[in-house]
Coordinates of C-alpha atoms and ligand atoms in Angstrom, one line a residue:
Chain W
M1 CA 73.8 60.9 94.9
S2 CA 70.3 62.2 95.3
S3 CA 68.8 65.5 94.4
S4 CA 68.6 67.9 97.4
P5 CA 66.7 71.1 97.4
E6 CA 70.1 73.0 97.2
S7 CA 71.5 71.2 94.2
P8 CA 71.8 73.4 91.2
A9 CA 69.6 72.6 88.2
L10 CA 72.7 72.2 86.2
S11 CA 76.3 72.1 87.1
V12 CA 79.0 71.8 84.4
Q13 CA 82.6 71.7 85.6
G14 CA 85.7 71.8 83.5
L15 CA 83.8 70.2 80.5
V16 CA 86.0 69.2 77.6
K17 CA 84.6 67.5 74.5
E18 CA 86.9 66.4 71.8
Y19 CA 85.5 64.9 68.6
P20 CA 87.3 62.1 66.8
G21 CA 89.8 63.9 64.5
G22 CA 90.9 66.1 67.3
V23 CA 88.4 69.0 67.2
R24 CA 88.1 70.4 70.7
A25 CA 84.6 71.7 70.5
V26 CA 84.4 72.4 74.3
D27 CA 87.5 73.3 76.2
G28 CA 87.1 73.7 79.9
L29 CA 83.6 75.1 80.2
D30 CA 82.1 75.9 83.6
V31 CA 78.4 76.8 84.2
L32 CA 76.0 76.8 87.1
V33 CA 72.3 77.1 86.4
K34 CA 70.1 77.8 89.5
P35 CA 66.8 76.1 89.9
G36 CA 64.0 78.2 88.3
E37 CA 66.2 80.5 86.3
V38 CA 66.4 81.0 82.5
F39 CA 70.0 80.7 81.5
V40 CA 71.1 81.6 78.0
F41 CA 74.2 80.6 76.0
L42 CA 75.2 83.3 73.6
G43 CA 78.0 82.5 71.2
P44 CA 79.1 82.7 67.6
N45 CA 78.8 79.7 65.2
G46 CA 80.9 76.9 66.2
A47 CA 81.5 78.2 69.8
G48 CA 80.5 74.8 71.3
K49 CA 77.0 75.5 72.5
S50 CA 75.3 72.6 70.9
T51 CA 78.1 70.3 71.8
T52 CA 77.8 71.3 75.5
I53 CA 74.1 70.7 75.3
R54 CA 74.5 67.3 73.8
C55 CA 76.7 66.4 76.7
V56 CA 74.1 67.7 79.2
V57 CA 71.3 65.7 77.7
T58 CA 73.4 62.5 77.7
L59 CA 73.8 62.3 73.9
A60 CA 77.5 62.7 74.0
A61 CA 80.0 61.6 76.6
P62 CA 82.3 64.3 78.0
T63 CA 86.0 63.8 77.2
A64 CA 86.8 65.4 80.6
G65 CA 85.0 67.3 83.4
S66 CA 81.7 66.6 85.0
I67 CA 78.0 67.4 84.5
A68 CA 75.2 67.0 87.0
V69 CA 71.5 67.8 86.6
Y70 CA 69.8 68.4 90.0
G71 CA 72.7 66.5 91.6
H72 CA 72.6 63.5 89.2
D73 CA 75.8 62.8 87.3
V74 CA 75.2 62.4 83.5
L75 CA 77.6 59.4 83.3
R76 CA 76.6 57.6 86.4
E77 CA 72.9 58.1 86.4
P78 CA 72.0 58.8 82.8
D79 CA 68.4 57.7 83.1
A80 CA 67.7 59.9 86.1
V81 CA 69.1 62.8 84.1
R82 CA 67.0 61.9 81.1
R83 CA 63.8 61.9 83.2
L84 CA 64.6 65.4 84.6
V85 CA 65.6 67.0 81.3
G86 CA 63.4 68.0 78.3
Y87 CA 65.4 68.4 75.1
V88 CA 64.4 70.3 72.0
P89 CA 67.2 69.9 69.4
Q90 CA 68.5 72.7 67.1
E91 CA 67.1 71.0 64.1
V92 CA 63.4 70.0 64.1
A93 CA 63.3 66.2 64.4
L94 CA 59.9 64.8 63.6
D95 CA 58.6 61.6 62.0
R96 CA 56.9 62.4 58.7
Y97 CA 54.5 59.5 59.0
L98 CA 53.1 60.4 62.4
T99 CA 50.5 62.9 63.4
A100 CA 51.0 65.5 66.0
R101 CA 49.1 63.4 68.6
Q102 CA 51.0 60.2 67.7
H103 CA 54.3 62.0 68.3
L104 CA 53.1 63.0 71.8
E105 CA 51.8 59.5 72.5
L106 CA 55.1 58.1 71.6
S107 CA 56.9 60.6 73.9
A108 CA 54.4 59.7 76.7
R109 CA 55.2 56.0 76.4
L110 CA 58.9 56.5 76.2
Y111 CA 58.9 58.6 79.3
G112 CA 56.6 56.1 81.1
I113 CA 53.7 58.5 81.7
P114 CA 50.6 56.4 82.7
R115 CA 48.0 56.1 80.0
R116 CA 45.2 58.2 81.6
E117 CA 47.4 61.0 82.7
A118 CA 49.1 61.0 79.3
S119 CA 45.9 61.8 77.4
Q120 CA 45.2 64.8 79.7
R121 CA 48.7 66.1 79.4
I122 CA 48.7 65.7 75.6
E123 CA 45.5 67.8 75.4
S124 CA 47.1 70.5 77.6
V125 CA 50.4 70.8 75.7
L126 CA 48.5 70.8 72.4
E127 CA 46.5 73.7 73.8
L128 CA 49.7 75.4 74.9
V129 CA 51.4 75.2 71.5
E130 CA 48.0 75.9 69.8
L131 CA 48.0 72.8 67.7
R132 CA 44.8 71.3 69.0
D133 CA 42.8 71.6 65.8
R134 CA 45.7 70.0 63.8
A135 CA 46.4 67.3 66.4
D136 CA 45.3 64.4 64.1
D137 CA 47.0 65.7 60.9
G138 CA 50.3 64.2 59.7
V139 CA 53.2 66.5 60.3
K140 CA 54.2 66.1 56.6
G141 CA 51.8 69.0 56.0
F142 CA 52.9 71.2 58.8
S143 CA 54.7 74.6 58.4
G144 CA 58.1 75.2 59.9
G145 CA 56.6 77.0 62.8
M146 CA 54.0 74.3 63.5
K147 CA 56.8 71.7 63.5
K148 CA 58.9 73.7 65.9
R149 CA 55.9 74.1 68.2
L150 CA 55.2 70.4 68.1
D151 CA 58.9 69.7 68.8
I152 CA 58.8 71.9 71.8
A153 CA 55.5 70.2 73.0
C154 CA 57.3 66.8 72.8
G155 CA 60.1 68.2 75.0
L156 CA 57.6 69.5 77.6
L157 CA 55.2 66.6 77.9
H158 CA 57.0 64.7 80.7
R159 CA 57.2 68.0 82.8
P160 CA 61.0 68.2 82.8
R161 CA 62.6 70.2 85.6
L162 CA 65.3 71.4 83.3
L163 CA 64.2 72.3 79.8
V164 CA 67.0 72.5 77.2
L165 CA 66.2 74.4 74.0
D166 CA 68.9 74.7 71.3
E167 CA 68.1 77.8 69.2
P168 CA 64.3 77.5 69.8
T169 CA 63.3 80.4 67.6
V170 CA 65.4 80.1 64.5
G171 CA 63.2 80.4 61.4
L172 CA 60.1 81.4 63.2
D173 CA 58.0 84.4 62.4
L174 CA 57.7 87.2 64.9
Q175 CA 54.3 86.0 66.3
T176 CA 55.5 82.5 66.9
R177 CA 58.8 83.8 68.3
Y178 CA 56.9 85.8 70.9
K179 CA 54.7 82.8 71.6
V180 CA 57.8 80.7 72.4
W181 CA 59.0 83.4 74.7
D182 CA 55.7 83.3 76.5
F183 CA 56.0 79.5 76.9
V184 CA 59.5 80.0 78.4
R185 CA 58.3 82.6 80.8
A186 CA 55.3 80.6 81.8
L187 CA 57.5 77.6 82.5
R188 CA 59.9 79.6 84.6
D189 CA 57.0 80.9 86.6
E190 CA 56.1 77.2 87.3
G191 CA 59.6 76.7 88.6
V192 CA 61.1 74.9 85.6
S193 CA 64.7 75.8 84.9
V194 CA 65.5 76.6 81.3
L195 CA 68.8 76.5 79.4
L196 CA 68.6 77.9 75.9
T197 CA 71.0 78.9 73.2
T198 CA 70.4 81.8 70.8
H199 CA 72.1 84.1 68.3
D200 CA 69.4 86.7 68.9
M201 CA 70.4 89.4 71.3
E202 CA 66.9 90.6 71.8
E203 CA 65.9 87.1 72.8
A204 CA 68.7 86.9 75.3
D205 CA 67.8 90.3 76.7
E206 CA 64.1 89.4 77.0
L207 CA 64.4 86.0 78.5
A208 CA 67.6 85.5 80.4
D209 CA 68.0 85.7 84.1
R210 CA 71.7 85.1 83.4
I211 CA 73.8 84.9 80.2
A212 CA 77.0 83.1 79.5
I213 CA 78.9 84.4 76.5
I214 CA 80.7 81.4 75.0
D215 CA 83.5 81.3 72.5
H216 CA 86.2 78.8 71.7
G217 CA 84.5 76.2 73.9
R218 CA 84.7 78.3 77.0
V219 CA 82.6 80.8 79.0
Q220 CA 84.2 84.2 78.3
S221 CA 81.9 86.2 80.5
Q222 CA 78.7 85.7 82.4
G223 CA 76.1 87.5 84.4
S224 CA 72.7 89.2 84.0
S225 CA 72.2 91.3 80.9
A226 CA 72.5 94.4 83.1
E227 CA 75.8 93.1 84.6
L228 CA 77.3 92.3 81.3
K229 CA 76.4 95.8 80.0
A230 CA 77.8 97.4 83.1
S231 CA 81.0 95.4 82.7
Y232 CA 81.5 97.1 79.3
G233 CA 82.7 100.2 81.2
G234 CA 81.3 102.9 79.0
E235 CA 78.4 104.3 77.0
M236 CA 77.8 104.4 73.3
V237 CA 77.0 107.1 70.8
K238 CA 75.8 105.6 67.5
V239 CA 75.9 107.5 64.3
D240 CA 74.1 106.3 61.1
L241 CA 76.0 107.6 58.1
G242 CA 73.7 106.1 55.6
R243 CA 76.6 105.5 53.2
E244 CA 80.0 104.0 52.8
P245 CA 82.5 104.4 55.7
L246 CA 84.5 107.5 56.2
E247 CA 88.0 108.2 55.1
E248 CA 90.8 107.1 57.4
A249 CA 91.7 110.7 58.2
D250 CA 88.1 111.5 59.3
C251 CA 88.1 108.5 61.6
K252 CA 91.3 109.8 63.2
A253 CA 89.8 113.2 63.6
L254 CA 86.7 111.8 65.3
A255 CA 88.7 109.6 67.5
S256 CA 90.5 112.6 68.8
L257 CA 87.3 114.4 69.9
E258 CA 87.2 115.0 73.6
G259 CA 85.8 112.1 75.6
V260 CA 86.0 109.5 72.8
R261 CA 87.6 106.3 74.1
E262 CA 87.2 104.2 71.0
V263 CA 85.6 104.3 67.5
Q264 CA 84.1 101.2 66.0
R265 CA 83.0 100.9 62.4
R266 CA 80.0 98.7 62.0
G267 CA 78.6 98.5 58.5
R268 CA 77.2 102.0 57.6
S269 CA 77.4 103.1 61.2
L270 CA 80.0 104.5 63.5
L271 CA 80.1 103.7 67.2
F272 CA 81.8 105.9 69.8
V273 CA 82.6 104.4 73.2
T274 CA 82.7 107.1 75.9
A275 CA 82.3 107.6 79.6
N276 CA 79.3 109.9 79.1
A277 CA 77.3 109.6 76.0
R278 CA 75.0 112.5 76.8
D279 CA 78.0 114.9 76.7
L280 CA 79.6 113.4 73.7
A281 CA 76.6 113.2 71.4
P282 CA 76.3 117.0 70.7
R283 CA 80.0 117.2 70.0
V284 CA 79.8 114.4 67.4
A285 CA 76.7 116.0 65.8
E286 CA 78.6 119.3 65.7
W287 CA 81.6 117.7 64.0
F288 CA 79.3 116.3 61.2
E289 CA 77.5 119.6 60.8
G290 CA 80.8 121.3 60.1
R291 CA 81.4 119.0 57.2
A292 CA 79.6 119.9 54.0
G293 CA 78.2 117.0 52.1
Q294 CA 78.3 114.6 55.0
P295 CA 74.9 114.9 56.6
L296 CA 73.9 112.4 59.3
R297 CA 71.0 110.0 58.9
G298 CA 70.6 109.5 62.6
L299 CA 72.3 109.7 65.9
S300 CA 71.5 107.8 69.1
F301 CA 73.2 107.3 72.5
G302 CA 72.9 105.3 75.6
P303 CA 74.2 102.3 77.5
P304 CA 75.8 99.6 75.4
S305 CA 73.5 96.9 74.0
L306 CA 74.1 93.2 74.6
G307 CA 75.3 93.1 71.0
D308 CA 78.0 95.6 71.8
V309 CA 79.1 93.5 74.7
F310 CA 79.0 90.3 72.7
L311 CA 81.1 91.8 69.9
R312 CA 83.7 93.2 72.2
I313 CA 84.1 89.8 73.9
T314 CA 83.9 87.5 70.9
G315 CA 85.6 90.1 68.6
H316 CA 84.3 88.6 65.4
E317 CA 83.9 92.0 63.8
I318 CA 86.5 94.3 62.2
R319 CA 87.3 96.9 64.8
D320 CA 89.2 100.2 64.7
E321 CA 90.9 100.8 68.0
S322 CA 91.9 104.4 68.5
Chain V
M1 CA 61.8 43.7 82.1
K2 CA 58.4 45.4 82.1
K3 CA 60.0 48.6 81.1
L4 CA 61.8 46.9 78.2
A5 CA 58.6 45.4 77.0
A6 CA 56.8 48.7 77.2
D7 CA 59.6 50.6 75.4
T8 CA 59.7 47.9 72.7
W9 CA 56.0 48.0 72.2
A10 CA 55.9 51.8 72.1
Q11 CA 58.4 51.8 69.2
T12 CA 56.9 48.8 67.5
R13 CA 53.6 50.8 67.3
R14 CA 55.5 53.5 65.5
W15 CA 56.8 51.1 62.9
L16 CA 53.2 49.7 62.4
V17 CA 52.0 53.3 61.8
H18 CA 54.7 53.6 59.2
L19 CA 53.4 50.4 57.6
R20 CA 49.8 51.7 57.5
Q21 CA 50.8 55.1 56.2
D22 CA 53.2 53.8 53.5
R23 CA 50.6 52.0 51.4
M24 CA 52.9 51.8 48.4
A25 CA 55.7 50.0 50.3
L26 CA 53.1 47.7 51.9
T27 CA 51.5 46.8 48.5
L28 CA 54.8 46.2 46.8
G29 CA 56.1 44.2 49.8
I30 CA 53.2 41.9 49.4
I31 CA 53.2 41.6 45.6
Q32 CA 56.9 41.0 45.2
P33 CA 57.1 37.5 46.7
L34 CA 53.9 36.6 44.9
I35 CA 55.4 37.7 41.6
L36 CA 58.4 35.4 42.2
L37 CA 56.1 32.6 43.1
A38 CA 53.7 33.2 40.2
L39 CA 56.4 33.7 37.5
V40 CA 59.3 31.5 38.4
G41 CA 57.1 28.8 39.7
P42 CA 55.1 28.0 36.5
L43 CA 58.2 28.6 34.3
L44 CA 60.4 26.0 35.9
D45 CA 57.4 23.8 36.9
H46 CA 56.9 23.4 33.2
V47 CA 60.4 22.3 32.5
V48 CA 60.3 19.9 35.5
R49 CA 57.0 18.4 34.3
D50 CA 58.4 17.8 30.8
A51 CA 61.5 16.3 32.2
S52 CA 59.6 14.0 34.5
Q53 CA 57.9 12.4 31.5
V54 CA 61.2 10.5 31.1
E55 CA 61.3 7.7 33.6
E56 CA 65.1 8.2 34.2
L57 CA 64.7 11.9 34.8
R58 CA 61.7 11.4 37.1
R59 CA 63.8 9.1 39.3
L60 CA 66.6 11.7 39.4
L61 CA 64.2 14.5 40.3
R62 CA 62.7 12.5 43.1
E63 CA 66.1 11.7 44.4
R64 CA 67.5 15.3 44.2
F65 CA 64.4 17.4 44.7
A66 CA 62.3 15.0 46.7
T67 CA 59.4 15.9 44.4
T68 CA 58.3 16.4 40.9
D69 CA 56.0 19.3 41.9
Y70 CA 58.4 22.2 41.4
L71 CA 56.0 24.9 42.8
S72 CA 55.9 23.2 46.2
F73 CA 59.7 22.9 46.0
L74 CA 60.1 26.5 45.2
F75 CA 57.7 27.7 47.8
S76 CA 59.9 27.3 50.8
G77 CA 62.8 29.2 49.0
I78 CA 60.5 32.1 48.2
A79 CA 59.1 32.3 51.7
V80 CA 62.6 32.3 53.2
F81 CA 63.9 34.9 50.7
T82 CA 60.9 37.2 51.5
V83 CA 61.8 37.1 55.2
L84 CA 65.5 37.6 54.4
V85 CA 64.7 40.8 52.4
N86 CA 62.6 42.2 55.3
S87 CA 65.3 41.4 57.7
I88 CA 68.2 42.7 55.7
L89 CA 66.3 46.0 55.1
G90 CA 65.2 46.1 58.8
G91 CA 67.8 48.7 59.6
I92 CA 66.6 51.3 57.1
P93 CA 64.3 53.4 59.4
I94 CA 67.2 53.5 61.9
V95 CA 69.4 55.0 59.2
F96 CA 66.8 57.6 58.5
D97 CA 66.2 58.3 62.1
R98 CA 69.9 59.0 62.5
E99 CA 69.8 61.3 59.5
T100 CA 66.8 63.3 60.6
G101 CA 67.9 63.5 64.3
F102 CA 64.8 61.6 65.5
M103 CA 67.2 59.0 66.9
E104 CA 68.6 61.7 69.2
K105 CA 65.2 62.4 70.6
I106 CA 64.6 58.8 71.4
L107 CA 68.1 58.5 72.9
A108 CA 67.5 61.6 75.1
A109 CA 64.5 59.8 76.7
P110 CA 65.0 57.3 79.5
V111 CA 64.5 54.4 77.0
S112 CA 66.1 51.0 77.3
R113 CA 68.6 51.0 74.5
L114 CA 67.9 47.3 73.8
S115 CA 64.3 48.2 73.0
I116 CA 65.4 50.2 69.9
V117 CA 66.8 47.0 68.4
L118 CA 64.1 44.7 69.7
S119 CA 61.3 46.9 68.3
R120 CA 62.7 46.6 64.8
F121 CA 63.0 42.8 65.2
V122 CA 59.4 42.5 66.5
Y123 CA 58.2 44.6 63.6
V124 CA 60.1 42.5 61.0
V125 CA 58.6 39.4 62.5
L126 CA 55.1 40.8 62.5
Y127 CA 55.4 42.1 58.9
S128 CA 57.0 38.8 57.8
C129 CA 54.0 36.9 59.3
L130 CA 51.7 39.0 57.3
Q131 CA 53.6 38.3 54.1
L132 CA 54.0 34.6 54.9
G133 CA 50.3 34.3 55.6
I134 CA 49.4 35.8 52.2
I135 CA 51.9 33.8 50.1
S136 CA 50.8 30.6 52.0
L137 CA 47.3 31.3 50.9
V138 CA 48.2 32.0 47.4
G139 CA 50.5 29.0 47.4
A140 CA 47.7 26.8 48.6
L141 CA 45.5 28.1 45.8
L142 CA 48.2 27.2 43.3
G143 CA 48.5 23.7 44.7
V144 CA 51.2 24.0 47.5
R145 CA 49.4 21.8 50.1
P146 CA 51.7 20.2 52.6
E147 CA 50.7 16.7 53.9
N148 CA 50.8 18.0 57.5
P149 CA 49.9 21.7 57.6
W150 CA 50.6 22.2 61.3
L151 CA 54.1 20.8 60.9
A152 CA 54.7 22.9 57.8
G153 CA 53.3 26.1 59.3
G154 CA 55.2 25.7 62.6
T155 CA 58.5 24.9 60.8
L156 CA 58.0 27.9 58.5
L157 CA 57.5 30.2 61.4
L158 CA 60.3 28.8 63.6
F159 CA 63.0 28.8 61.0
T160 CA 62.2 32.1 59.4
V161 CA 62.3 33.7 62.8
L162 CA 65.6 32.1 63.6
L163 CA 67.0 33.4 60.4
S164 CA 65.5 36.8 60.8
A165 CA 66.9 37.4 64.2
G166 CA 70.5 37.2 63.1
I167 CA 70.0 39.1 59.9
T168 CA 67.9 41.9 61.4
V169 CA 70.4 42.5 64.1
L170 CA 73.3 42.7 61.6
S171 CA 71.3 45.1 59.5
L172 CA 70.7 47.3 62.6
A173 CA 74.4 47.2 63.3
L174 CA 75.1 48.4 59.8
A175 CA 72.5 51.1 60.3
F176 CA 74.4 52.4 63.3
V177 CA 77.7 52.3 61.5
F178 CA 77.0 53.9 58.1
P179 CA 76.1 57.6 58.3
H180 CA 74.1 57.8 55.1
H181 CA 71.3 55.7 53.6
S182 CA 72.9 55.5 50.1
I183 CA 75.8 53.4 51.5
F184 CA 73.3 51.3 53.4
F185 CA 71.2 50.6 50.3
A186 CA 74.4 49.9 48.2
I187 CA 75.7 47.3 50.7
T188 CA 72.4 45.5 51.3
G189 CA 71.4 45.6 47.6
F190 CA 74.8 44.1 46.8
L191 CA 74.3 41.3 49.2
L192 CA 70.9 40.2 48.2
S193 CA 71.4 38.5 44.8
P194 CA 74.4 36.3 45.8
L195 CA 72.5 35.3 48.9
L196 CA 69.6 34.3 46.7
V197 CA 71.5 32.4 44.0
L198 CA 73.9 30.7 46.4
S199 CA 71.1 29.1 48.3
P200 CA 68.9 26.1 47.6
T201 CA 66.0 28.5 46.6
F202 CA 65.7 27.4 43.0
V203 CA 67.8 24.2 42.9
A204 CA 68.6 21.6 45.6
R205 CA 72.1 21.7 46.9
S206 CA 72.7 18.2 45.5
S207 CA 72.1 19.4 42.0
M208 CA 74.4 22.4 42.2
P209 CA 78.0 22.7 40.9
A210 CA 80.3 21.6 43.7
W211 CA 81.6 25.1 44.4
M212 CA 78.1 26.6 44.6
S213 CA 76.9 23.9 46.9
A214 CA 80.0 24.6 49.1
A215 CA 79.2 28.3 49.1
A216 CA 75.6 27.5 50.0
T217 CA 76.9 25.7 53.1
F218 CA 77.9 29.1 54.4
N219 CA 74.6 30.8 53.5
P220 CA 72.3 31.0 56.5
M221 CA 69.3 30.9 54.2
T222 CA 70.2 27.2 53.5
Y223 CA 69.5 26.3 57.1
A224 CA 66.0 27.8 56.9
I225 CA 65.0 26.6 53.5
E226 CA 66.0 22.9 53.9
P227 CA 63.9 22.1 57.0
I228 CA 60.9 24.1 55.8
R229 CA 61.1 22.4 52.4
A230 CA 61.2 19.0 54.1
A231 CA 58.2 19.9 56.2
F232 CA 56.3 20.9 53.0
I233 CA 57.2 18.2 50.5
V234 CA 58.9 15.1 52.2
P235 CA 56.3 12.6 53.1
G236 CA 56.1 12.2 56.9
G237 CA 58.3 15.3 57.2
G238 CA 61.7 13.6 56.8
Q239 CA 64.3 13.1 59.4
A240 CA 64.3 14.8 62.8
A241 CA 68.1 15.2 62.6
L242 CA 67.7 17.7 59.7
Y243 CA 65.5 20.0 61.8
L244 CA 67.8 19.8 64.8
H245 CA 71.0 20.3 62.8
C246 CA 69.5 23.4 61.0
A247 CA 68.1 24.9 64.1
L248 CA 71.4 24.6 65.9
A249 CA 73.2 26.1 62.9
L250 CA 70.9 29.1 62.8
L251 CA 71.1 29.5 66.6
A252 CA 74.9 29.6 66.4
F253 CA 74.6 32.2 63.5
D254 CA 72.2 34.3 65.7
I255 CA 74.6 34.2 68.6
V256 CA 77.5 35.4 66.5
C257 CA 75.4 38.2 64.9
V258 CA 74.1 39.4 68.3
A259 CA 77.7 39.4 69.7
L260 CA 78.9 41.4 66.7
A261 CA 76.0 43.8 66.8
V262 CA 76.1 44.4 70.5
R263 CA 79.8 45.4 70.2
T264 CA 79.1 47.8 67.3
I265 CA 75.9 49.3 68.6
K266 CA 77.2 49.8 72.2
R267 CA 80.1 51.8 70.9
R268 CA 77.8 54.0 68.9
L269 CA 75.3 54.5 71.7
A270 CA 77.9 55.3 74.3
Ligands
LIG401 N1 79.9 65.4 65.3 C1 80.9 66.3 65.1 N2 82.1 65.8 64.7 C2 83.2 66.6 64.6 N3 83.2 67.9 64.9 C3 82.0 68.4 65.3 C4 80.8 67.6 65.5 N4 79.8 68.4 65.9 C5 80.4 69.7 66.0 N5 81.7 69.7 65.7 C6 82.6 70.9 65.7 O1 82.6 71.3 67.1 C7 82.6 72.8 67.1 C8 81.4 73.3 67.9 O2 80.2 72.9 67.3 P1 78.8 73.2 68.0 O3 77.8 72.6 67.1 O4 78.9 72.8 69.4 O5 78.7 74.8 67.8 P2 77.5 75.8 68.2 O6 78.0 76.8 69.2 O7 76.3 75.0 68.5 O8 77.4 76.5 66.8 P3 76.0 77.0 66.0 O9 75.7 78.4 66.7 O10 76.5 77.2 64.6 O11 75.0 76.0 66.2 C9 82.6 73.2 65.6 O12 83.9 73.5 65.3 C10 82.1 72.0 64.9 O13 82.6 72.0 63.6
LIG402 MG1 74.4 74.8 67.7

């Protein structure tokens, strides 16, 4: 099979991955990544994101189902897939004896980049991840952020058409995190497709063209951030109590306010799901005003956040349905 | 083929950078065989020299050890043991690469899988050559001077490489099987001393207790030490049959090791 202009950047169909011992980490997962889009996997710990990615980058063989990258099947043409894919693993994997430049030189050789071209590309990725002045230092002395940037640079060097980033911004400071977001956007603008996993809702919101919410080894819901929020079917009023949760009786009373569809307790906050948040918000504020000794810290309202959608779908949070 | 060579060389370079960076391991690696040679050599050399004062014992020594110069006798054993240690520990960086996840990065690249194994073998051979060069020099200074240096050097190289191939490949297979370096070190450390003692390193097979000599028959080191020793101390180099017999034995050993390793590693790299 050869790659045609119409082939999706990544097509995963009915993927099942069972580890020895019977753990079904992935259980019938389907995903289609279009060329040039940033696709994000959102999912709780253990959902099967990394396992799916390991199958995509040919590090693990699927138990069932099929995966193709730009039309190349991972089992039948693994080397073609490897050339098209750049992989940055969840855990930084560097060789403590090598310098930044030596890492990139090794990558260049392993991907068969001609010598002269390699040295130019190495300079340009070093520039991109802002490690040029540390290029000849051993990575032993690098900070976590520098290591992560170098790891990303290694994944970019051979100009992959599909870049796979497993939790690229974990443990990075805000500045570096924004830098990584900038790389991802710049790559997309060059036509590179990106598949990334994250636990960070803001990251998904900022970067994703489309998002798949994954749980129990399966896609539970997918679409653009706006589509997912719309699918929630309601708006939110959020109240910051600034103290421990209310009594059961008070929750009941609030749930029976006109227009309240559902009340969720989340830490020191209460969330009201409603058809029209602008109408409900004053009524909620009024209710609290009528209660001596229970002033509000804050109140906000609007469409649901990606986090709200995520929690509703994955349900890993104690919820009070009314 | 060209790709295999390029991939192998790319990774061998990495091992050479490790060697250059890890000064401590490099220094110790070079000193260790010298210590054996410089301590065990004179110690037993003294005993042998004393013994050879007695006519009867001298005759026996000539018959069993082919020489009364113990240092020259010992030299081949130490040289082979040095290469054995390099080879048996050859899998260590692979164990660490598996632990740190670096292996996954290599495997995610379009790299010939064989090159991962080959690069370790090439490195072990290069490193062994460095060590053998140094102990040959030191040996020569201490009086180990073969009658035919070309024959001795060639035999030393050929038979240590033949031994190293099988052992390195086995070590790599172990590295792909055991998930943690502590297990790897335990197993390889456990193997080293019996391999050393149940070999003709210190004593010729003909002077060993019968059971030991029988055990040494199954020790691949034996088939490297004996031809090298002949080339170093037997006048005229001894019989061609010995060389042929030992080369074939080591070749057979290598084939078995490669077959075992390929099965194991293929399963892990699926
Ligand atoms: N090598 C393995 N052997 C056995 N089980 C495994 C292995 N790797 C992962 N698992 C199991 O597979 C499931 C999915 O793990 P995976 O790493 O894919 O999750 P994830 O979505 O990436 O989680 P996280 O967000 O925590 O990284 C988990 O239950 C995990 O325990
Ligand atoms: Mg993961």
